[in-house]
Tab-separated table of C-alpha atoms in Angstrom:
chain	number	residue	atom	x	y	z
I	1	UNK	CA	-82.236	80.429	14.030
I	2	UNK	CA	-81.244	83.771	12.499
I	3	UNK	CA	-78.193	85.734	13.574
I	4	UNK	CA	-76.645	89.160	13.106
I	5	UNK	CA	-72.852	88.896	12.832
I	6	UNK	CA	-69.893	91.228	12.434
I	7	UNK	CA	-67.132	90.020	10.109
I	8	UNK	CA	-63.399	90.496	10.544
I	9	UNK	CA	-61.097	92.442	8.262
I	10	UNK	CA	-58.417	90.251	6.566
I	11	UNK	CA	-55.705	90.623	9.276
I	12	UNK	CA	-58.109	89.765	12.107
I	13	UNK	CA	-59.624	86.927	10.086
I	14	UNK	CA	-56.111	85.462	9.549
I	15	UNK	CA	-55.249	85.819	13.252
I	16	UNK	CA	-58.363	83.899	14.323
I	17	UNK	CA	-57.835	81.207	11.686
I	18	UNK	CA	-54.230	80.790	12.878
I	19	UNK	CA	-55.508	80.114	16.408
I	20	UNK	CA	-58.078	77.646	15.033
I	21	UNK	CA	-55.294	75.846	13.159
I	22	UNK	CA	-52.887	75.823	16.117
I	23	UNK	CA	-55.597	74.174	18.210
I	24	UNK	CA	-56.474	71.685	15.456
I	25	UNK	CA	-52.804	70.787	14.914
I	26	UNK	CA	-52.538	70.076	18.645
I	27	UNK	CA	-55.530	67.713	18.622
I	28	UNK	CA	-58.266	70.090	19.851
I	29	UNK	CA	-61.619	70.126	18.033
I	30	UNK	CA	-61.417	73.730	16.848
I	31	UNK	CA	-63.586	75.674	14.443
I	32	UNK	CA	-60.950	74.958	11.771
I	33	UNK	CA	-62.946	71.727	11.338
I	34	UNK	CA	-66.208	73.503	10.377
I	35	UNK	CA	-66.847	72.547	6.748
I	36	UNK	CA	-69.749	74.947	6.016
I	37	UNK	CA	-68.688	77.058	2.998
I	38	UNK	CA	-69.885	80.284	4.660
I	39	UNK	CA	-68.106	79.652	7.954
I	40	UNK	CA	-65.636	82.333	8.947
I	41	UNK	CA	-64.539	84.151	12.106
I	42	UNK	CA	-67.326	86.434	13.333
I	43	UNK	CA	-68.817	88.184	16.347
I	44	UNK	CA	-72.485	87.350	16.894
I	45	UNK	CA	-74.502	90.374	18.018
I	46	UNK	CA	-77.926	88.724	18.059
I	47	UNK	CA	-79.628	85.383	17.623
I	48	UNK	CA	-83.343	84.623	17.441
I	49	UNK	CA	-85.781	82.163	15.895
I	50	UNK	CA	-87.025	84.758	13.396
I	51	UNK	CA	-86.409	88.457	12.834
I	52	UNK	CA	-89.391	90.790	12.618
I	53	UNK	CA	-90.602	91.953	9.211
I	54	UNK	CA	-88.439	94.728	7.778
I	55	UNK	CA	-85.574	94.131	10.218
I	56	UNK	CA	-83.075	93.333	7.461
I	57	UNK	CA	-83.526	96.695	5.800
I	58	UNK	CA	-83.283	98.578	9.094
I	59	UNK	CA	-80.157	96.595	10.021
I	60	UNK	CA	-78.640	97.460	6.625
I	61	UNK	CA	-78.845	101.167	7.431
I	62	UNK	CA	-77.660	100.763	11.006
I	63	UNK	CA	-74.633	98.652	10.120
I	64	UNK	CA	-73.669	100.714	7.071
I	65	UNK	CA	-73.285	103.679	9.419
I	66	UNK	CA	-71.524	101.737	12.201
I	67	UNK	CA	-68.675	99.999	10.405
I	68	UNK	CA	-65.733	99.766	10.462
I	69	UNK	CA	-65.517	99.115	14.195
I	70	UNK	CA	-62.149	98.544	15.865
I	71	UNK	CA	-62.052	96.310	18.941
I	72	UNK	CA	-59.534	94.573	21.158
I	73	UNK	CA	-59.517	90.870	21.911
I	74	UNK	CA	-58.099	89.833	25.245
I	75	UNK	CA	-58.017	86.543	27.091
I	76	UNK	CA	-60.033	83.390	26.725
I	77	UNK	CA	-63.616	82.729	27.758
I	78	UNK	CA	-65.093	79.333	28.447
I	79	UNK	CA	-68.835	78.828	28.040
I	80	UNK	CA	-70.728	75.794	29.251
I	81	UNK	CA	-72.219	73.468	26.690
I	82	UNK	CA	-74.098	70.195	27.090
I	83	UNK	CA	-72.903	67.391	29.385
I	84	UNK	CA	-69.884	68.960	31.106
I	85	UNK	CA	-68.483	70.189	27.809
I	86	UNK	CA	-67.129	73.697	27.278
I	87	UNK	CA	-66.690	76.033	24.311
I	88	UNK	CA	-63.540	78.145	24.234
I	89	UNK	CA	-63.654	81.684	22.783
I	90	UNK	CA	-61.484	84.779	22.431
I	91	UNK	CA	-62.957	87.586	24.525
I	92	UNK	CA	-63.791	90.892	22.807
I	93	UNK	CA	-63.523	93.951	25.059
I	94	UNK	CA	-67.021	95.490	25.272
I	95	UNK	CA	-66.231	99.084	24.287
I	96	UNK	CA	-68.884	101.778	24.470
I	97	UNK	CA	-69.183	101.808	20.645
I	98	UNK	CA	-69.650	98.036	20.538
I	99	UNK	CA	-72.218	98.062	23.347
I	100	UNK	CA	-74.156	100.899	21.681
I	101	UNK	CA	-74.215	99.016	18.382
I	102	UNK	CA	-75.351	95.852	20.154
I	103	UNK	CA	-78.164	97.778	21.885
I	104	UNK	CA	-79.273	99.381	18.618
I	105	UNK	CA	-79.350	95.995	16.853
I	106	UNK	CA	-81.644	94.682	19.577
I	107	UNK	CA	-83.857	97.756	19.263
I	108	UNK	CA	-84.373	96.756	15.616
I	109	UNK	CA	-85.042	93.164	16.765
I	110	UNK	CA	-87.382	94.195	19.590
I	111	UNK	CA	-90.204	91.951	18.341
I	112	UNK	CA	-88.041	89.036	17.207
I	113	UNK	CA	-89.379	85.543	17.831
I	114	UNK	CA	-87.595	83.602	20.580
I	115	UNK	CA	-84.537	85.790	21.159
I	116	UNK	CA	-81.575	83.779	22.440
I	117	UNK	CA	-81.099	85.016	26.029
I	118	UNK	CA	-77.304	84.660	25.771
I	119	UNK	CA	-77.181	87.499	23.240
I	120	UNK	CA	-79.582	90.081	24.663
I	121	UNK	CA	-78.250	93.314	26.196
I	122	UNK	CA	-77.111	92.811	29.771
I	123	UNK	CA	-76.384	89.093	29.265
I	124	UNK	CA	-74.122	89.140	26.188
I	125	UNK	CA	-70.390	88.398	26.448
I	126	UNK	CA	-68.805	89.472	23.153
I	127	UNK	CA	-66.455	86.806	21.803
I	128	UNK	CA	-65.006	85.106	18.745
I	129	UNK	CA	-65.493	81.345	18.833
I	130	UNK	CA	-62.399	79.120	18.780
I	131	UNK	CA	-63.606	75.562	19.490
I	132	UNK	CA	-66.511	73.213	19.346
I	133	UNK	CA	-67.743	71.502	22.505
I	134	UNK	CA	-64.731	70.234	24.458
I	135	UNK	CA	-64.268	67.874	27.350
I	136	UNK	CA	-62.584	69.376	30.427
I	137	UNK	CA	-59.369	67.601	29.409
I	138	UNK	CA	-59.477	69.164	25.923
I	139	UNK	CA	-59.999	72.623	27.452
I	140	UNK	CA	-56.831	72.064	29.489
I	141	UNK	CA	-54.982	70.963	26.351
I	142	UNK	CA	-56.222	74.058	24.468
I	143	UNK	CA	-54.890	76.341	27.221
I	144	UNK	CA	-51.552	74.509	27.108
I	145	UNK	CA	-51.346	74.847	23.310
I	146	UNK	CA	-52.179	78.558	23.356
I	147	UNK	CA	-50.071	79.476	26.359
I	148	UNK	CA	-50.485	83.118	27.271
I	149	UNK	CA	-53.032	84.034	24.636
I	150	UNK	CA	-52.102	87.455	23.212
I	151	UNK	CA	-54.229	90.568	23.168
I	152	UNK	CA	-54.933	91.753	19.654
I	153	UNK	CA	-56.566	94.823	18.135
I	154	UNK	CA	-58.679	94.167	15.061
I	155	UNK	CA	-61.446	95.623	12.970
I	156	UNK	CA	-64.890	94.463	11.948
I	157	UNK	CA	-65.533	95.791	8.455
I	158	UNK	CA	-68.667	93.944	7.331
I	159	UNK	CA	-71.822	92.349	8.693
I	160	UNK	CA	-74.226	89.616	7.686
I	161	UNK	CA	-77.184	87.538	8.748
I	162	UNK	CA	-77.089	83.752	8.867
I	163	UNK	CA	-80.201	81.575	8.676
I	164	UNK	CA	-79.658	78.080	10.082
I	165	UNK	CA	-82.764	76.717	8.308
I	166	UNK	CA	-81.605	77.680	4.812
I	167	UNK	CA	-77.851	77.644	5.669
I	168	UNK	CA	-77.568	80.961	3.820
I	169	UNK	CA	-75.960	84.256	4.680
I	170	UNK	CA	-76.928	87.751	3.506
I	171	UNK	CA	-74.666	90.801	3.704
I	172	UNK	CA	-75.858	93.639	5.940
I	173	UNK	CA	-74.871	97.249	5.495
I	174	UNK	CA	-73.250	96.536	2.120
I	175	UNK	CA	-73.716	98.764	-0.928
I	176	UNK	CA	-77.071	97.990	-2.503
I	177	UNK	CA	-78.490	96.705	0.787
I	178	UNK	CA	-79.284	99.941	2.564
């Protein structure tokens, strides 16, 4: 799997990590437990088995001209996972700028192999992941621990790709990549 991800500025990154830690401290299997050295809070714009040839270079130019991007997070989303389990996420308000960027990324990925249907335009729910797969009881505990989850404005200032086969990331839109 290959993804296109937006990365948080330091204040937003800290805010998400604080939520991860609050959940972990309360006994919820949060993303604070992810040990991959490249793991960090991010917003996934696209996911597919393989990007078409030349997509990385085209994404470099697109993202260099689209960031920084300020967004607002509001409320919690719960997505189904396998066997009655749920994944809890922080909802990102789909602003016109974010939706346009998402559409343009998918225009670059038009001929991608096996696009993940959860991320294509019209089906995508922008979010920042908070937990791994939780039982219904753990979802209830997470809501109790977080209480009224606050709205927060934050900024995405960088982008990258992640390749699950190689476990490597590559910056997108960074100087020297466009």
